[in-house]
Short mmCIF file of C-alpha atoms and ligand atoms in Angstrom, two decimals:
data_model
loop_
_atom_site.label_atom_id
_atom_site.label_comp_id
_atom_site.label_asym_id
_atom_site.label_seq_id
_atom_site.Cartn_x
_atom_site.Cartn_y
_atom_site.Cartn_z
CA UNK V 235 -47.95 182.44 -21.39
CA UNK V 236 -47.18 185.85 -23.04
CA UNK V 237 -44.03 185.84 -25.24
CA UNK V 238 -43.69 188.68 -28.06
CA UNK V 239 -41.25 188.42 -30.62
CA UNK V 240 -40.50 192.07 -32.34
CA UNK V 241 -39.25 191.74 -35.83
CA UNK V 242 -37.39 194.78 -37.46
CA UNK V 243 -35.96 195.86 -40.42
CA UNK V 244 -35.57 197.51 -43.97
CA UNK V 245 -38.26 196.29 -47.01
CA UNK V 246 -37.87 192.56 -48.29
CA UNK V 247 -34.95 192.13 -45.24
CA UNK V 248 -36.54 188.54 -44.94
CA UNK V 249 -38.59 189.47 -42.06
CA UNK V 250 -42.12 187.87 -42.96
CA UNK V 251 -40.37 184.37 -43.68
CA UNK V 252 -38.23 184.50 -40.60
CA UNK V 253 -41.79 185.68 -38.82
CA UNK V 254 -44.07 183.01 -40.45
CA UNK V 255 -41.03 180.07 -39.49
CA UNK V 256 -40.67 181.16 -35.72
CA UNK V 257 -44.94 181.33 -35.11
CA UNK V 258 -44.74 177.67 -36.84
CA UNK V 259 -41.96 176.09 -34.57
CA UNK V 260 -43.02 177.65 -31.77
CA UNK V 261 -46.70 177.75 -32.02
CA UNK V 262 -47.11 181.69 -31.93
CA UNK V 263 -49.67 183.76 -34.17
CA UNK V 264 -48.23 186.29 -36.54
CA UNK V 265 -48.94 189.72 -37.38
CA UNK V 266 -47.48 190.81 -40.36
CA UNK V 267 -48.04 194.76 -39.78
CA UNK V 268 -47.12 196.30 -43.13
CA UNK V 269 -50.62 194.53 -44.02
CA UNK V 270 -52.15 197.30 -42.30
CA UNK V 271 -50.46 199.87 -43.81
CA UNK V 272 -50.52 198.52 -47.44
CA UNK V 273 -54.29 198.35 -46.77
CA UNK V 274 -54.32 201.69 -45.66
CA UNK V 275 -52.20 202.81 -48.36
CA UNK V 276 -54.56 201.05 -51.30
CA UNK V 277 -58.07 202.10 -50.02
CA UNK V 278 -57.00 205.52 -49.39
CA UNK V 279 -55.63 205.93 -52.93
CA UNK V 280 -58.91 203.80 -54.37
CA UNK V 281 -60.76 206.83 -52.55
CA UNK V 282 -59.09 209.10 -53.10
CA UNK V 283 -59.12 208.96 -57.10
CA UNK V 284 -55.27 208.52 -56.88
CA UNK V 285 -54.23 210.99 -54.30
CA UNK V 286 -53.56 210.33 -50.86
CA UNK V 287 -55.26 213.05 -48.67
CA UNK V 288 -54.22 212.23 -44.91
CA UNK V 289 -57.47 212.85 -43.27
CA UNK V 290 -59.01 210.35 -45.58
CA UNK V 291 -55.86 207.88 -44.64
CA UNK V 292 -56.84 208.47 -40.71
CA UNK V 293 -60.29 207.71 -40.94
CA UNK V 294 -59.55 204.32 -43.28
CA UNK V 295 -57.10 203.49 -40.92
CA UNK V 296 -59.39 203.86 -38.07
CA UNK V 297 -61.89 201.54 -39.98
CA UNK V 298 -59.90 198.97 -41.07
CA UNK V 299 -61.57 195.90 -41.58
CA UNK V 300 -60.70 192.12 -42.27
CA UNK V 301 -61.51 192.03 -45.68
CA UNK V 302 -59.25 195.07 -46.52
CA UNK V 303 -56.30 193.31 -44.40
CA UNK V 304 -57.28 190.05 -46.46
CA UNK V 305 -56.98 191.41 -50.17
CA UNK V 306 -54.66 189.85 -52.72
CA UNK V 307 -53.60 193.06 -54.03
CA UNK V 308 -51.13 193.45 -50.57
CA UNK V 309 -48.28 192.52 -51.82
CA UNK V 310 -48.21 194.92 -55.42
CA UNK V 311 -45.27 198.01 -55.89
CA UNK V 312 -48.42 200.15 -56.00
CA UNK V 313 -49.56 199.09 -52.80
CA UNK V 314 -45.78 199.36 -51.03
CA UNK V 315 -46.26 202.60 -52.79
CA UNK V 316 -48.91 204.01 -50.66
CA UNK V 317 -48.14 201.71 -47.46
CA UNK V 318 -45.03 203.97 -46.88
CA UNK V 319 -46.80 207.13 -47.53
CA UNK V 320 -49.54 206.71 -45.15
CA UNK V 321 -47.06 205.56 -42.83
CA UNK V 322 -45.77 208.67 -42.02
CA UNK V 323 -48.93 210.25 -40.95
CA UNK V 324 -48.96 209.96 -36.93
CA UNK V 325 -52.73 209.94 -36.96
CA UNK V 326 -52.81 206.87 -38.93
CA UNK V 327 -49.89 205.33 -36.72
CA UNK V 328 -51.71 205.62 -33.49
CA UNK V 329 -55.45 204.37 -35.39
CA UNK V 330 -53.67 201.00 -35.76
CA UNK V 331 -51.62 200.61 -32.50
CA UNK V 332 -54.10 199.44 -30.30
CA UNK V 333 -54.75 196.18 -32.44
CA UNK V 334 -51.29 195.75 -32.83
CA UNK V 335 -50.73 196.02 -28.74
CA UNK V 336 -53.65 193.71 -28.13
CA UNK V 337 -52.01 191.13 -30.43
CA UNK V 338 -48.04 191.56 -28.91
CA UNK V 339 -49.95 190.26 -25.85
CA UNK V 340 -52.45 187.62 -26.37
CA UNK V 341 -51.81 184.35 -24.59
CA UNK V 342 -49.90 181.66 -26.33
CA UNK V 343 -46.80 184.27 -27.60
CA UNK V 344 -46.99 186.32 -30.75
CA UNK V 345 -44.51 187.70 -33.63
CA UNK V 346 -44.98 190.67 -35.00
CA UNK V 347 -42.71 191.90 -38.32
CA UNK V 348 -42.70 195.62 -39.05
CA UNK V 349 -40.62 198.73 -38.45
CA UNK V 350 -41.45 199.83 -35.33
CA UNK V 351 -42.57 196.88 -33.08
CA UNK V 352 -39.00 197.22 -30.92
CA UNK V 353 -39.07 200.33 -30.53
CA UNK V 354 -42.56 201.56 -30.46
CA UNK V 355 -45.47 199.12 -30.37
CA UNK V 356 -43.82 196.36 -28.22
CA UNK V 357 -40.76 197.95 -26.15
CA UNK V 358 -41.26 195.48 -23.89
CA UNK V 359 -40.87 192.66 -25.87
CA UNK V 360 -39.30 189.58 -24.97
CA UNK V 361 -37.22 189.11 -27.98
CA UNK V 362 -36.67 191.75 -30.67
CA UNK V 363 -34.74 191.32 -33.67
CA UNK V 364 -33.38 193.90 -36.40
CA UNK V 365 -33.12 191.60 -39.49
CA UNK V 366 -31.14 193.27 -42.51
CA UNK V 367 -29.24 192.49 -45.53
CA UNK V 368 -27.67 195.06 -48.35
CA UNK V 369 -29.75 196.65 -50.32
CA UNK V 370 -28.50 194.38 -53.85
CA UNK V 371 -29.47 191.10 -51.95
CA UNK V 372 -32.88 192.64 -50.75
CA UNK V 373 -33.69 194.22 -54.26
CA UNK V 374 -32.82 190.61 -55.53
CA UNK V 375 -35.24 188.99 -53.48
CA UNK V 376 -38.07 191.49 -54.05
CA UNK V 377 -37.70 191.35 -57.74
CA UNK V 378 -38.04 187.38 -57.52
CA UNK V 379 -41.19 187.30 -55.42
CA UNK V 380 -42.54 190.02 -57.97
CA UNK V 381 -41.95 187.94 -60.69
CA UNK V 382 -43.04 184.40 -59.18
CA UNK V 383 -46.56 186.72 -58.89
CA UNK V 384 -46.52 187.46 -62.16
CA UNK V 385 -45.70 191.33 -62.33
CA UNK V 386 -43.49 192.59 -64.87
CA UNK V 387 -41.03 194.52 -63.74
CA UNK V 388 -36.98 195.05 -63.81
CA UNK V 389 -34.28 194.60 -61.23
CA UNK V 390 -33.41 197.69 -61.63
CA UNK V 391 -37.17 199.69 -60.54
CA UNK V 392 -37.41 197.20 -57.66
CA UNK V 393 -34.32 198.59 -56.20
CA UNK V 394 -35.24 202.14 -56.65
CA UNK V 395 -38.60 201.22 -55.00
CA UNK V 396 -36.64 200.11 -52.19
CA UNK V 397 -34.13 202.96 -51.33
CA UNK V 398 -37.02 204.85 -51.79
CA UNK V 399 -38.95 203.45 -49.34
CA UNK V 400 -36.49 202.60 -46.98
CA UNK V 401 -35.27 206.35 -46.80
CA UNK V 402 -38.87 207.34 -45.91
CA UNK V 403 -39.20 204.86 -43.64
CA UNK V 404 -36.26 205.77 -41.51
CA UNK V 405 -36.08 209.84 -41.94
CA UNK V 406 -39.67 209.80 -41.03
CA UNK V 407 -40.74 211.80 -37.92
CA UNK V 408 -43.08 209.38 -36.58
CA UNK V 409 -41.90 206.21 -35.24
CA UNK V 410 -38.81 206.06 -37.95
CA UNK V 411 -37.34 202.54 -38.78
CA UNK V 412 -34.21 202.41 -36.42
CA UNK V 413 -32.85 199.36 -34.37
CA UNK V 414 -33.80 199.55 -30.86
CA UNK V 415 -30.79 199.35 -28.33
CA UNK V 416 -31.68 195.87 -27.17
CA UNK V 417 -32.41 194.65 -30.74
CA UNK V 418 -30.17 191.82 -31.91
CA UNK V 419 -29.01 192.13 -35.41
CA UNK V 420 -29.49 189.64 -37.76
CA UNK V 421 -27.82 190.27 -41.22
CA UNK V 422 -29.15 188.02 -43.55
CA UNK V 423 -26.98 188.85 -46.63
CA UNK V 424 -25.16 185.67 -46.68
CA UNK V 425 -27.34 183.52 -44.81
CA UNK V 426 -30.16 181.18 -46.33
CA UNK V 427 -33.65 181.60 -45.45
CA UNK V 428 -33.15 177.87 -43.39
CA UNK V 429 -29.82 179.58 -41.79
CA UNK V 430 -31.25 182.89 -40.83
CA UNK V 431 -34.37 180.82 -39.11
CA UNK V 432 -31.97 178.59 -37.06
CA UNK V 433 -30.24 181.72 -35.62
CA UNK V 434 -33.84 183.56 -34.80
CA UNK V 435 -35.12 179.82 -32.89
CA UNK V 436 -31.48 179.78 -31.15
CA UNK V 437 -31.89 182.99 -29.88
CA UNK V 438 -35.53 182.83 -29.09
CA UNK V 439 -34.96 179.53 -27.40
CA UNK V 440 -31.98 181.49 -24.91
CA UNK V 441 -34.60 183.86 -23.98
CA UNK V 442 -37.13 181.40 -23.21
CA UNK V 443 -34.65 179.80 -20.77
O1 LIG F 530 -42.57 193.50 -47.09
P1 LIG F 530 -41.83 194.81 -47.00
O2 LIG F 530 -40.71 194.75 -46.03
O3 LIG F 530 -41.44 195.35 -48.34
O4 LIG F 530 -42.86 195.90 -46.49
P2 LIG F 530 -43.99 195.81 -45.36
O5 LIG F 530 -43.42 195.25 -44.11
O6 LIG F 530 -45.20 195.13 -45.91
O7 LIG F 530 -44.32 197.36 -45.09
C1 LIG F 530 -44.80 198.22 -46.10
C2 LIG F 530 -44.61 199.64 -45.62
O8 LIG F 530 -45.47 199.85 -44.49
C3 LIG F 530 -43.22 200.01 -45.14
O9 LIG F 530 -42.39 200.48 -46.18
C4 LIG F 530 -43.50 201.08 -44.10
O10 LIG F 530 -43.63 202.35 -44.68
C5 LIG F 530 -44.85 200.70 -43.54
N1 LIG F 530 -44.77 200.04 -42.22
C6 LIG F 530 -44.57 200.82 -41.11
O11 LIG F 530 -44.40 202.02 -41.21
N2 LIG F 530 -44.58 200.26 -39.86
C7 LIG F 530 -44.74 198.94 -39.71
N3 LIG F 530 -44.75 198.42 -38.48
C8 LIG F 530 -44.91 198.12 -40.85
C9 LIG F 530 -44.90 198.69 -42.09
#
């Protein structure tokens, strides 16, 4: 059986606990694809003294290996830092689609979270949903998982971070965050994590039939 689930949306949206709940319930693997561009984003500025040169950030991303993908550095601002930046480098975009296509479609169904699964990677997906909340709730959330890691940071930066990204995310030329026309929205602002998860199963459980 082949089942993809797209998952879209804006930075700390709720996307990767929504993702890691559905591949639980319903026995799918899950790709969380910003991994690939955070690891990108890191090696290419460890290389790169600092600097992000985009032919360097092509032929990382064309090299990627499991042990870059697997580092516990992922999740740091610096990292979301460089993740978006390389992200807007086409070359870099098509290095990593192929894995991602293979994945959509590997027996057994897969989710994938990201920005452009719906619309670019897996436009045929079964299921695709555009999960957002506003940008206080998201900032909220962001600056708590921060924390619980250990950084040291204030409410404040981690909401800057996130406008920040989120406008380069969407104004980008290639593959730009946007909801695809079939995407169902799923605004998590007021919902609990255990809420927004029963919506995602109800709907994925309508399209299963
Ligand atoms: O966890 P959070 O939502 O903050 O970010 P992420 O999903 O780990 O993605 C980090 C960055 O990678 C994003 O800000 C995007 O610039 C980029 N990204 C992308 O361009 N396309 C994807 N499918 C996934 C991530």
């Amino acid at each position: 059986m082949q089942f993809t689930v797209a998952l879209d949306g804006p930075a700390a949206a709720g996307k990767g606990t929504i993702a890691r709940a559905i591949a639980k319930k319903f026995k799918f693997a899950h790709l969380d694809t910003g991994m690939l561009y955070r690891a990108v984003g890191l090696k290419t500025l460890e290389q790169g003294h600092g600097i992000i040169d985009p032919k360097r950030a092509a032929i990382v991303a064309g090299k990627l290996a499991d042990h870059d993908v697997q580092r516990y550095d992922l999740r740091s601002a610096m990292a979301s830092r460089a993740a978006s930046k390389v992200a807007v480098l086409p070359e870099v975009r098509a290095a990593l689609m192929d894995y991602q296509r293979n994945f959509a479609r590997r027996e057994g169904g897969a989710v994938l979270d990201g920005r452009d699964i719906g619309t670019v990677i897996c436009p045929d997906a079964e299921i695709k949903l555009f999960v957002t909340a506003t940008d206080a709730v998201r900032a909220r959330r962001r600056f708590e998982e921060l924390l619980s890691g250990g950084a040291s940071t204030t409410l404040d930066a981690v909401l800057k971070d996130l406008q920040i990204r989120d406008a380069r995310d969407s104004q980008r030329e290639a593959a730009p965050m946007v909801q695809a026309d079939d995407a169902v929205l799923l605004d998590t602002t007021d919902l609990s994590i255990d809420a927004a998860v029963e919506q995602a199963v109800t709907l994925i459980k309508q399209k299963m039939g």
